[in-house]
Tab-separated table of C-alpha atoms and ligand atoms in Angstrom:
chain	number	residue	atom	x	y	z
L	85	MET	CA	0.000	0.000	0.000
L	86	ALA	CA	1.326	3.452	-0.889
L	87	THR	CA	2.330	5.659	2.030
L	88	PRO	CA	-0.198	8.459	2.467
L	89	ARG	CA	1.056	11.785	1.161
L	90	GLU	CA	2.194	14.478	3.509
L	91	ILE	CA	0.762	17.985	3.295
L	92	ARG	CA	3.171	20.529	4.737
L	93	VAL	CA	1.938	23.692	6.387
L	94	GLY	CA	3.657	26.946	7.327
L	95	LEU	CA	2.164	29.480	9.747
L	96	ILE	CA	2.924	33.200	9.542
L	97	GLY	CA	1.936	34.996	12.770
L	98	PHE	CA	2.118	33.309	16.157
L	99	GLY	CA	-0.293	35.484	18.155
L	100	THR	CA	-3.516	34.495	19.880
L	101	ILE	CA	-5.189	32.761	16.919
L	102	GLY	CA	-1.895	31.300	15.687
L	103	THR	CA	-1.368	29.729	19.089
L	104	GLY	CA	-4.887	28.269	18.930
L	105	VAL	CA	-4.138	26.808	15.494
L	106	VAL	CA	-0.955	25.169	16.769
L	107	LYS	CA	-2.827	23.758	19.762
L	108	MET	CA	-5.527	22.346	17.547
L	109	LEU	CA	-3.177	20.878	14.943
L	110	THR	CA	-1.267	19.217	17.781
L	111	ALA	CA	-4.207	17.950	19.849
L	112	ARG	CA	-6.213	16.790	16.825
L	113	ARG	CA	-3.325	15.514	14.738
L	114	ALA	CA	-4.400	11.865	14.503
L	115	ALA	CA	-8.040	12.797	13.886
L	116	ILE	CA	-7.117	15.270	11.135
L	117	ASP	CA	-4.819	12.711	9.486
L	118	ALA	CA	-7.710	10.243	9.580
L	119	ILE	CA	-10.086	12.799	8.033
L	120	LEU	CA	-7.624	13.471	5.229
L	121	GLY	CA	-6.186	9.975	4.779
L	122	ALA	CA	-2.849	11.782	4.665
L	123	ARG	CA	-0.441	13.394	7.067
L	124	LEU	CA	-0.913	17.088	7.745
L	125	ARG	CA	2.195	18.558	9.315
L	126	LEU	CA	2.931	22.032	10.595
L	127	VAL	CA	6.580	22.295	9.657
L	128	ARG	CA	7.377	25.991	10.163
L	129	ILE	CA	6.101	28.995	12.109
L	130	ALA	CA	7.392	32.496	11.389
L	131	ASP	CA	7.037	35.329	13.871
L	132	LEU	CA	9.320	38.186	14.850
L	133	ASP	CA	8.810	37.201	18.470
L	134	THR	CA	10.422	33.801	18.969
L	135	ARG	CA	10.840	34.194	22.737
L	136	THR	CA	7.388	34.559	24.328
L	137	ASP	CA	6.171	31.331	25.884
L	138	ARG	CA	2.811	30.583	24.230
L	139	GLY	CA	2.286	27.450	26.285
L	140	VAL	CA	2.789	25.073	23.357
L	141	ARG	CA	5.723	22.712	22.851
L	142	LEU	CA	7.347	22.844	19.431
L	143	PRO	CA	10.130	20.715	17.969
L	144	LYS	CA	13.392	22.639	17.706
L	145	GLY	CA	13.739	24.703	14.559
L	146	VAL	CA	9.994	24.998	13.835
L	147	LEU	CA	9.674	28.567	15.143
L	148	VAL	CA	11.790	31.025	13.172
L	149	ASN	CA	11.881	34.799	12.816
L	150	ASP	CA	12.403	34.729	9.060
L	151	VAL	CA	9.295	34.471	6.895
L	152	ARG	CA	11.457	33.505	3.898
L	153	ARG	CA	11.852	30.090	5.499
L	154	ILE	CA	8.185	29.573	4.637
L	155	LEU	CA	7.742	31.563	1.438
L	156	ASP	CA	10.897	30.185	-0.208
L	157	ASP	CA	10.392	26.591	0.893
L	158	PRO	CA	8.975	24.701	-2.102
L	159	SER	CA	7.984	21.759	0.107
L	160	ILE	CA	5.347	23.850	1.905
L	161	ASP	CA	1.895	23.366	0.373
L	162	ILE	CA	-0.263	25.592	2.554
L	163	VAL	CA	0.430	28.909	4.259
L	164	ILE	CA	-1.692	30.080	7.162
L	165	GLU	CA	-1.544	33.882	7.377
L	166	LEU	CA	-2.441	35.125	10.839
L	167	MET	CA	-0.267	38.173	11.197
L	168	GLY	CA	-3.178	40.502	10.381
L	169	GLY	CA	-3.027	44.045	9.034
L	170	TYR	CA	-2.562	45.188	5.459
L	171	ASP	CA	1.148	45.085	4.789
L	172	PRO	CA	3.325	43.068	4.810
L	173	ALA	CA	0.508	40.491	5.103
L	174	ARG	CA	-0.627	41.356	1.558
L	175	LYS	CA	2.872	40.998	0.140
L	176	PHE	CA	3.446	37.667	1.894
L	177	MET	CA	0.086	36.297	0.834
L	178	LEU	CA	0.638	37.239	-2.811
L	179	GLU	CA	4.114	35.732	-2.745
L	180	ALA	CA	2.808	32.492	-1.272
L	181	ILE	CA	0.048	32.324	-3.907
L	182	ARG	CA	2.428	33.043	-6.777
L	183	ALA	CA	4.693	30.298	-5.448
L	184	GLY	CA	1.763	27.878	-5.853
L	185	LYS	CA	0.818	27.596	-2.185
L	186	SER	CA	-2.769	27.660	-0.951
L	187	VAL	CA	-3.530	30.158	1.799
L	188	ALA	CA	-5.831	30.182	4.828
L	189	THR	CA	-6.379	33.511	6.526
L	190	ALA	CA	-8.494	35.302	9.138
L	191	ASN	CA	-7.474	38.677	7.744
L	192	LYS	CA	-10.747	40.485	6.986
L	193	ALA	CA	-9.025	43.881	6.887
L	194	LEU	CA	-6.847	42.724	4.022
L	195	LEU	CA	-9.571	40.861	2.121
L	196	ALA	CA	-12.004	43.767	2.472
L	197	THR	CA	-9.518	46.158	0.906
L	198	HIS	CA	-7.330	43.998	-1.381
L	199	GLY	CA	-9.537	40.949	-1.861
L	200	ALA	CA	-9.893	41.438	-5.623
L	201	GLU	CA	-6.123	41.407	-6.116
L	202	ILE	CA	-5.610	38.391	-3.872
L	203	PHE	CA	-8.418	36.270	-5.308
L	204	LYS	CA	-7.365	37.113	-8.861
L	205	ALA	CA	-3.802	36.009	-8.125
L	206	ALA	CA	-5.116	32.784	-6.548
L	207	ALA	CA	-7.312	31.989	-9.570
L	208	ARG	CA	-4.355	32.580	-11.881
L	209	ALA	CA	-2.080	30.349	-9.800
L	210	ARG	CA	-4.874	27.768	-9.411
L	211	VAL	CA	-4.618	27.716	-5.641
L	212	ASP	CA	-7.237	28.265	-2.943
L	213	VAL	CA	-7.708	31.028	-0.398
L	214	GLY	CA	-9.715	29.943	2.647
L	215	PHE	CA	-11.182	32.761	4.713
L	216	GLU	CA	-13.875	31.203	6.891
L	217	ALA	CA	-12.270	32.668	10.034
L	218	SER	CA	-12.413	36.208	8.666
L	219	THR	CA	-16.099	36.757	9.438
L	220	GLY	CA	-17.968	35.522	12.484
L	221	GLY	CA	-14.884	33.795	13.956
L	222	GLY	CA	-15.891	30.185	14.491
L	223	ILE	CA	-19.323	30.536	12.823
L	224	PRO	CA	-19.182	28.892	9.376
L	225	ILE	CA	-21.016	31.780	7.719
L	226	VAL	CA	-18.798	31.894	4.630
L	227	ARG	CA	-19.759	28.370	3.618
L	228	VAL	CA	-23.415	28.967	4.521
L	229	LEU	CA	-23.749	32.023	2.276
L	230	ARG	CA	-21.433	30.807	-0.462
L	231	ASP	CA	-22.825	27.290	-0.758
L	232	ALA	CA	-25.729	26.269	1.451
L	233	VAL	CA	-28.186	29.085	0.734
L	234	SER	CA	-26.760	30.153	-2.626
L	235	ALA	CA	-29.955	29.234	-4.500
L	236	ASP	CA	-32.015	31.656	-2.447
L	237	ARG	CA	-32.407	35.383	-2.986
L	238	ASN	CA	-30.921	36.895	0.127
L	239	ARG	CA	-32.665	40.157	0.873
L	240	GLY	CA	-30.790	41.173	4.001
L	241	VAL	CA	-28.015	40.315	6.430
L	242	TYR	CA	-27.969	41.764	9.925
L	243	GLY	CA	-24.784	40.906	11.729
L	244	ILE	CA	-23.445	41.225	15.219
L	245	VAL	CA	-19.958	40.546	13.961
L	246	ASN	CA	-17.652	42.171	16.461
L	247	GLY	CA	-17.152	40.203	19.641
L	248	THR	CA	-15.319	43.050	21.367
L	249	CYS	CA	-18.180	45.518	20.929
L	250	ASN	CA	-20.831	42.978	21.777
L	251	HIS	CA	-18.908	42.035	24.901
L	252	ILE	CA	-18.597	45.705	25.900
L	253	LEU	CA	-22.267	46.517	25.278
L	254	SER	CA	-23.436	43.346	27.034
L	255	THR	CA	-21.263	44.035	30.077
L	256	MET	CA	-22.500	47.630	30.243
L	257	ALA	CA	-26.096	46.401	30.070
L	258	ALA	CA	-25.636	43.630	32.616
L	259	ASP	CA	-23.987	45.333	35.537
L	260	GLY	CA	-23.424	48.975	34.843
L	261	THR	CA	-19.719	48.549	34.082
L	262	GLY	CA	-18.193	51.500	32.275
L	263	PHE	CA	-16.876	51.408	28.722
L	264	ALA	CA	-13.147	51.394	29.588
L	265	THR	CA	-13.338	48.490	32.037
L	266	ALA	CA	-15.468	46.470	29.636
L	267	LEU	CA	-12.963	47.112	26.814
L	268	ALA	CA	-10.027	46.048	28.996
L	269	GLN	CA	-11.880	42.824	29.816
L	270	ALA	CA	-12.532	42.089	26.127
L	271	GLN	CA	-8.846	42.680	25.359
L	272	ALA	CA	-7.771	40.412	28.227
L	273	ASP	CA	-10.054	37.709	26.808
L	274	GLY	CA	-8.141	37.848	23.513
L	275	LEU	CA	-11.095	39.177	21.514
L	276	ALA	CA	-9.818	42.543	20.370
L	277	GLU	CA	-7.847	43.337	17.248
L	278	ALA	CA	-4.215	44.373	17.730
L	279	ASP	CA	-5.525	47.903	17.344
L	280	PRO	CA	-8.826	47.947	19.290
L	281	THR	CA	-9.968	51.127	17.530
L	282	PHE	CA	-10.797	48.865	14.571
L	283	ASP	CA	-13.277	47.136	16.865
L	284	ILE	CA	-14.845	50.029	18.727
L	285	ASP	CA	-15.011	52.408	15.769
L	286	GLY	CA	-16.908	49.827	13.722
L	287	ILE	CA	-14.159	49.364	11.125
L	288	ASP	CA	-13.769	45.642	11.828
L	289	SER	CA	-17.521	45.204	11.355
L	290	ALA	CA	-17.357	47.186	8.099
L	291	HIS	CA	-14.550	44.907	6.846
L	292	LYS	CA	-16.796	41.952	7.572
L	293	LEU	CA	-19.784	43.629	5.884
L	294	VAL	CA	-17.751	43.946	2.661
L	295	LEU	CA	-17.299	40.170	2.743
L	296	LEU	CA	-20.896	39.441	3.792
L	297	SER	CA	-22.285	41.626	0.986
L	298	ALA	CA	-20.151	39.773	-1.542
L	299	LEU	CA	-21.226	36.398	-0.187
L	300	ALA	CA	-24.917	37.156	0.375
L	301	PHE	CA	-25.672	39.343	-2.648
L	302	GLY	CA	-22.720	38.829	-5.011
L	303	ALA	CA	-22.227	42.585	-4.578
L	304	ASP	CA	-18.922	44.401	-4.791
L	305	VAL	CA	-19.375	46.912	-1.966
L	306	ARG	CA	-16.301	49.008	-1.204
L	307	LEU	CA	-15.256	49.793	2.346
L	308	LYS	CA	-15.510	53.546	1.766
L	309	GLU	CA	-19.138	53.139	0.671
L	310	ILE	CA	-20.161	51.743	4.053
L	311	HIS	CA	-21.558	54.257	6.527
L	312	THR	CA	-19.549	53.321	9.627
L	313	GLU	CA	-20.093	54.406	13.217
L	314	GLY	CA	-18.682	52.731	16.305
L	315	ILE	CA	-19.774	52.542	19.919
L	316	ARG	CA	-17.648	55.257	21.526
L	317	SER	CA	-20.595	57.612	21.940
L	318	VAL	CA	-22.769	55.007	23.663
L	319	GLU	CA	-22.817	55.526	27.416
L	320	GLN	CA	-24.211	53.575	30.316
L	321	ILE	CA	-27.202	55.912	30.390
L	322	ASP	CA	-28.078	54.985	26.779
L	323	VAL	CA	-27.848	51.250	27.386
L	324	ALA	CA	-30.077	51.648	30.461
L	325	GLY	CA	-32.408	54.087	28.679
L	326	ALA	CA	-32.783	51.729	25.718
L	327	ARG	CA	-33.594	48.880	28.078
L	328	ASP	CA	-36.301	50.967	29.754
L	329	LEU	CA	-37.818	51.505	26.312
L	330	GLY	CA	-37.689	47.756	25.549
L	331	TYR	CA	-34.543	47.580	23.426
L	332	ALA	CA	-30.985	46.213	23.562
L	333	VAL	CA	-28.132	48.266	22.087
L	334	LYS	CA	-26.121	46.271	19.529
L	335	LEU	CA	-23.466	47.204	17.011
L	336	LEU	CA	-25.034	45.988	13.767
L	337	ALA	CA	-23.565	45.449	10.319
L	338	ILE	CA	-26.543	45.744	7.988
L	339	GLY	CA	-26.619	44.769	4.328
L	340	ILE	CA	-29.827	44.930	2.306
L	341	CYS	CA	-30.183	44.266	-1.398
L	342	ASP	CA	-33.226	44.504	-3.648
L	343	GLY	CA	-31.307	43.319	-6.691
L	344	ARG	CA	-30.789	46.854	-8.009
L	345	ARG	CA	-29.333	48.776	-5.060
L	346	VAL	CA	-27.557	47.842	-1.887
L	347	THR	CA	-27.663	49.280	1.610
L	348	ALA	CA	-24.502	48.886	3.679
L	349	ARG	CA	-24.189	50.449	7.125
L	350	VAL	CA	-22.509	49.766	10.456
L	351	HIS	CA	-23.700	51.545	13.580
L	352	PRO	CA	-24.976	50.947	17.086
L	353	ALA	CA	-28.703	50.302	16.968
L	354	LEU	CA	-31.626	49.662	19.270
L	355	VAL	CA	-32.940	46.148	18.687
L	356	PRO	CA	-36.355	45.184	20.133
L	357	GLU	CA	-35.818	42.935	23.172
L	358	ALA	CA	-38.112	40.336	21.628
L	359	HIS	CA	-35.930	39.969	18.521
L	360	VAL	CA	-33.553	37.024	18.506
L	361	LEU	CA	-30.550	39.325	17.842
L	362	ALA	CA	-31.189	41.122	21.147
L	363	GLY	CA	-30.349	37.941	23.038
L	364	VAL	CA	-26.889	37.608	21.491
L	365	GLY	CA	-24.597	38.482	24.383
L	366	GLY	CA	-20.931	38.643	25.330
L	367	ALA	CA	-18.364	37.589	22.729
L	368	PHE	CA	-21.023	35.790	20.743
L	369	ASN	CA	-21.687	36.821	17.167
L	370	ALA	CA	-24.761	36.190	15.078
L	371	ILE	CA	-25.573	36.742	11.446
L	372	TYR	CA	-29.293	36.968	10.806
L	373	VAL	CA	-30.176	36.342	7.170
L	374	ASP	CA	-33.462	37.219	5.503
L	375	GLY	CA	-33.926	34.933	2.501
L	376	GLU	CA	-36.835	35.016	0.084
L	377	SER	CA	-37.354	31.253	0.158
L	378	LEU	CA	-35.671	30.182	3.383
L	379	GLY	CA	-37.152	33.024	5.390
L	380	SER	CA	-35.249	34.075	8.494
L	381	SER	CA	-32.250	32.092	9.626
L	382	MET	CA	-29.585	32.946	12.158
L	383	TYR	CA	-26.042	31.661	12.492
L	384	TYR	CA	-24.773	31.994	16.023
L	385	GLY	CA	-21.578	31.208	17.870
L	386	LEU	CA	-18.358	32.602	19.231
L	387	GLY	CA	-17.148	35.212	16.805
L	388	ALA	CA	-13.764	35.871	18.327
L	389	GLY	CA	-11.205	34.315	20.618
L	390	MET	CA	-8.427	31.788	20.301
L	391	MET	CA	-10.010	28.378	19.879
L	392	PRO	CA	-13.280	29.307	18.109
L	393	THR	CA	-11.360	31.208	15.445
L	394	ALA	CA	-8.694	28.499	15.246
L	395	THR	CA	-11.449	25.962	14.532
L	396	ALA	CA	-12.453	27.888	11.410
L	397	VAL	CA	-8.823	28.274	10.288
L	398	VAL	CA	-8.052	24.575	10.680
L	399	GLY	CA	-11.324	23.673	8.930
L	400	ASP	CA	-10.090	25.709	5.967
L	401	VAL	CA	-6.674	24.053	6.107
L	402	ILE	CA	-8.361	20.647	5.881
L	403	GLU	CA	-10.327	21.773	2.809
L	404	LEU	CA	-7.212	23.217	1.174
L	405	ALA	CA	-5.295	20.016	1.954
L	406	ARG	CA	-8.051	17.891	0.406
L	407	ASN	CA	-7.914	19.952	-2.763
L	408	ARG	CA	-4.170	19.540	-2.983
L	409	LEU	CA	-4.452	15.797	-2.453
L	410	THR	CA	-6.972	15.513	-5.278
L	411	GLY	CA	-5.225	18.047	-7.488
L	412	THR	CA	-8.170	20.444	-7.560
L	413	ALA	CA	-8.408	24.129	-6.688
L	414	SER	CA	-10.728	27.071	-7.108
L	415	VAL	CA	-13.699	24.815	-7.837
L	416	VAL	CA	-15.936	27.168	-5.870
L	417	PRO	CA	-15.268	30.861	-6.510
L	418	PRO	CA	-14.380	32.685	-3.273
L	419	PHE	CA	-17.779	34.388	-3.046
L	420	GLY	CA	-19.715	31.705	-4.912
L	421	VAL	CA	-20.084	33.720	-8.148
L	422	PRO	CA	-17.661	34.146	-11.050
L	423	THR	CA	-17.723	37.948	-10.727
L	424	LEU	CA	-19.147	40.374	-8.205
L	425	ARG	CA	-21.599	43.051	-9.374
L	426	ARG	CA	-21.127	46.752	-8.720
L	427	LEU	CA	-24.463	48.051	-7.473
L	428	PRO	CA	-25.331	51.603	-6.418
L	429	VAL	CA	-25.240	52.066	-2.658
L	430	VAL	CA	-28.338	53.695	-1.149
L	431	PRO	CA	-27.307	57.114	0.279
L	432	MET	CA	-27.486	57.199	4.068
L	433	GLY	CA	-29.663	60.317	3.899
L	434	ASP	CA	-32.430	58.243	2.255
L	435	LEU	CA	-32.719	55.895	5.232
L	436	ARG	CA	-36.095	55.911	6.994
L	437	THR	CA	-36.112	54.640	10.537
L	438	ALA	CA	-37.068	55.628	14.077
L	439	TYR	CA	-34.441	57.248	16.297
L	440	TYR	CA	-33.334	57.365	19.923
L	441	LEU	CA	-31.840	60.737	20.807
L	442	ARG	CA	-30.116	61.704	24.040
L	443	ILE	CA	-29.444	65.379	24.409
L	444	MET	CA	-27.670	66.795	27.470
L	445	VAL	CA	-29.144	70.184	28.315
L	446	ARG	CA	-29.161	72.807	31.003
L	447	ASP	CA	-32.476	72.409	32.772
L	448	ARG	CA	-34.274	75.650	31.870
L	449	PRO	CA	-37.846	76.458	30.891
L	450	GLY	CA	-38.425	76.332	27.140
L	451	VAL	CA	-35.475	74.065	26.237
L	452	LEU	CA	-37.617	71.030	25.539
L	453	ALA	CA	-40.048	73.148	23.522
L	454	GLU	CA	-37.189	74.501	21.419
L	455	ILE	CA	-35.852	70.982	20.693
L	456	ALA	CA	-39.352	69.779	19.807
L	457	GLY	CA	-39.736	72.783	17.529
L	458	LEU	CA	-36.491	72.073	15.672
L	459	LEU	CA	-37.508	68.454	15.169
L	460	GLY	CA	-40.974	69.527	14.062
L	461	HIS	CA	-39.458	71.963	11.588
L	462	GLU	CA	-37.870	68.982	9.831
L	463	ARG	CA	-41.191	67.050	9.957
L	464	ILE	CA	-39.876	64.699	12.645
L	465	SER	CA	-42.582	63.428	14.931
L	466	ILE	CA	-41.805	62.590	18.573
L	467	ALA	CA	-43.060	59.287	20.001
L	468	THR	CA	-41.891	59.660	23.621
L	469	VAL	CA	-39.834	62.085	25.715
L	470	ILE	CA	-38.186	61.394	29.056
L	471	GLN	CA	-36.250	63.968	31.041
L	472	GLN	CA	-34.276	62.515	33.888
L	473	GLY	CA	-33.082	64.523	36.882
L	474	GLN	CA	-33.216	68.245	37.394
L	475	GLY	CA	-31.045	71.006	38.729
L	476	GLY	CA	-28.090	73.165	37.848
L	477	GLY	CA	-25.930	70.691	35.897
L	478	ALA	CA	-26.640	69.036	32.567
L	479	VAL	CA	-29.626	66.703	32.460
L	480	PRO	CA	-30.465	64.166	29.762
L	481	ILE	CA	-33.505	64.487	27.543
L	482	VAL	CA	-34.218	61.160	25.870
L	483	ILE	CA	-36.430	61.311	22.803
L	484	ARG	CA	-37.794	58.448	20.728
L	485	THR	CA	-39.004	59.581	17.334
L	486	HIS	CA	-41.427	58.035	14.926
L	487	GLU	CA	-39.999	56.945	11.604
L	488	ALA	CA	-38.174	59.808	9.958
L	489	ARG	CA	-35.749	60.409	7.143
L	490	GLU	CA	-32.058	60.377	8.110
L	491	ARG	CA	-31.355	63.531	6.109
L	492	ASP	CA	-34.050	65.437	8.019
L	493	LEU	CA	-32.932	64.052	11.368
L	494	GLN	CA	-29.331	65.133	10.766
L	495	ALA	CA	-30.509	68.615	9.727
L	496	ALA	CA	-32.462	68.939	12.980
L	497	LEU	CA	-29.543	67.652	15.037
L	498	LYS	CA	-27.232	70.193	13.453
L	499	ARG	CA	-29.477	72.968	14.736
L	500	ILE	CA	-30.039	71.325	18.113
L	501	ARG	CA	-26.270	71.071	18.585
L	502	ARG	CA	-26.026	74.857	18.194
L	503	MET	CA	-28.539	75.594	20.991
L	504	ARG	CA	-26.989	77.436	23.936
L	505	ALA	CA	-28.601	75.078	26.451
L	506	VAL	CA	-27.199	71.952	24.793
L	507	GLN	CA	-24.048	70.503	26.351
L	508	GLY	CA	-21.825	68.227	24.266
L	509	ALA	CA	-22.787	66.252	21.179
L	510	PRO	CA	-26.254	64.662	21.186
L	511	VAL	CA	-26.284	60.868	20.954
L	512	CYS	CA	-28.319	59.550	18.041
L	513	LEU	CA	-29.026	55.831	17.720
L	514	ARG	CA	-31.193	54.243	15.042
L	515	ILE	CA	-34.022	51.977	16.145
L	516	GLU	CA	-34.253	48.828	14.031
L	517	GLU	CA	-37.956	48.374	14.675
L	518	ASN	CA	-38.666	46.585	11.415
L	519	LEU	CA	-35.967	43.934	11.509
L	520	ALA	CA	-37.153	41.228	9.154
K	5	LIG	N1	-11.661	41.713	17.042
K	5	LIG	C1	-12.616	40.872	16.451
K	5	LIG	C2	-13.848	40.850	17.350
K	5	LIG	C3	-12.040	39.504	16.299
K	5	LIG	O1	-13.817	41.409	18.431
K	5	LIG	O2	-14.834	40.276	16.940
K	5	LIG	C4	-12.724	38.646	15.297
K	5	LIG	O3	-12.659	39.165	14.018
């Protein structure tokens, strides 16, 4: 009997997820070999830091600080890129592809900005790029949208796709913890990006929305076309105020497509407590998909962290290894379609939704009437008003509006901001009342 072939793997980036991948490849070695009917061996790891103890035992010589030992090694079949960031990750990935190696990556930032270049190079070299870990961490949403529901017409995707933000907002809602402590906790749990501003400013979610829009709608949405707001402005008082009104605050990545135009926005939103997305807490992620034939479906699981994300990476490595063993590649296009379509993006000003507004004001007679007047001037109708506290300092006025047009709301806010009694920037959160 012929000896089973060996598939040789190199890992670039030995951080949190890289460590999880090494742990999994080690602990599950026999099982993975049995799945493949071949030996899968991690032969080299490249990272500038070769000293930190990651709690995994490696044979001598496996961990090196020179990436060339992977890129220039013709015996390596598959490269796992987990260094993150744009460059040099892009350069290394393209080099690996051009050298005929398949690549598995969790790098949504890179794919959302340079995906076209990378996938084109992979198609030309007839190698695969696996990116299941890039969106939703351990949730297999890439395969779901690319393959399982590809026959359906997906009308919308509503994602809680940033574990750091969801963890922060959930902690703030649960026990009144402040933003900074909740962020530090998320970082300590290994959820945050190297630069946590990508998480809290919504950029990480926007990267993922680029990929979700391609997968769900076959749409080529560019990062700069996505209206992106993070959670910095959300305070404890808003989380509590939303709860009193019957909502949970969630950072949502929303993609909607009617076949002609696409909506793509990332922002904190009030989700009705009764909606299934409102119950997604902590580091969990969920992608809620509205399909014409399937109806509503939701894909839920841990969207960040060492072992959940490593599970998706190693799942990709197994698929890439199978393709190499059978001599196939690029059978399924990365996003399930031969080419993505450029569709016009609906301007944010055209959005119609209800709003939660929190305006800090000096408590004086006539202030509320003036705010109501400015909203009324823009044809914005108020559903409820709550003023908490009283006295000399600033007090919050919380307003819930009926459905209004974003352009009108922003015009009113501009004038409200200029009022002498208003202190600081008003907080404006959209209410996703009509979630499919
Ligand atoms: N920083 C990301 C998050 C990791 O918090 O969800 C997964 O992409």
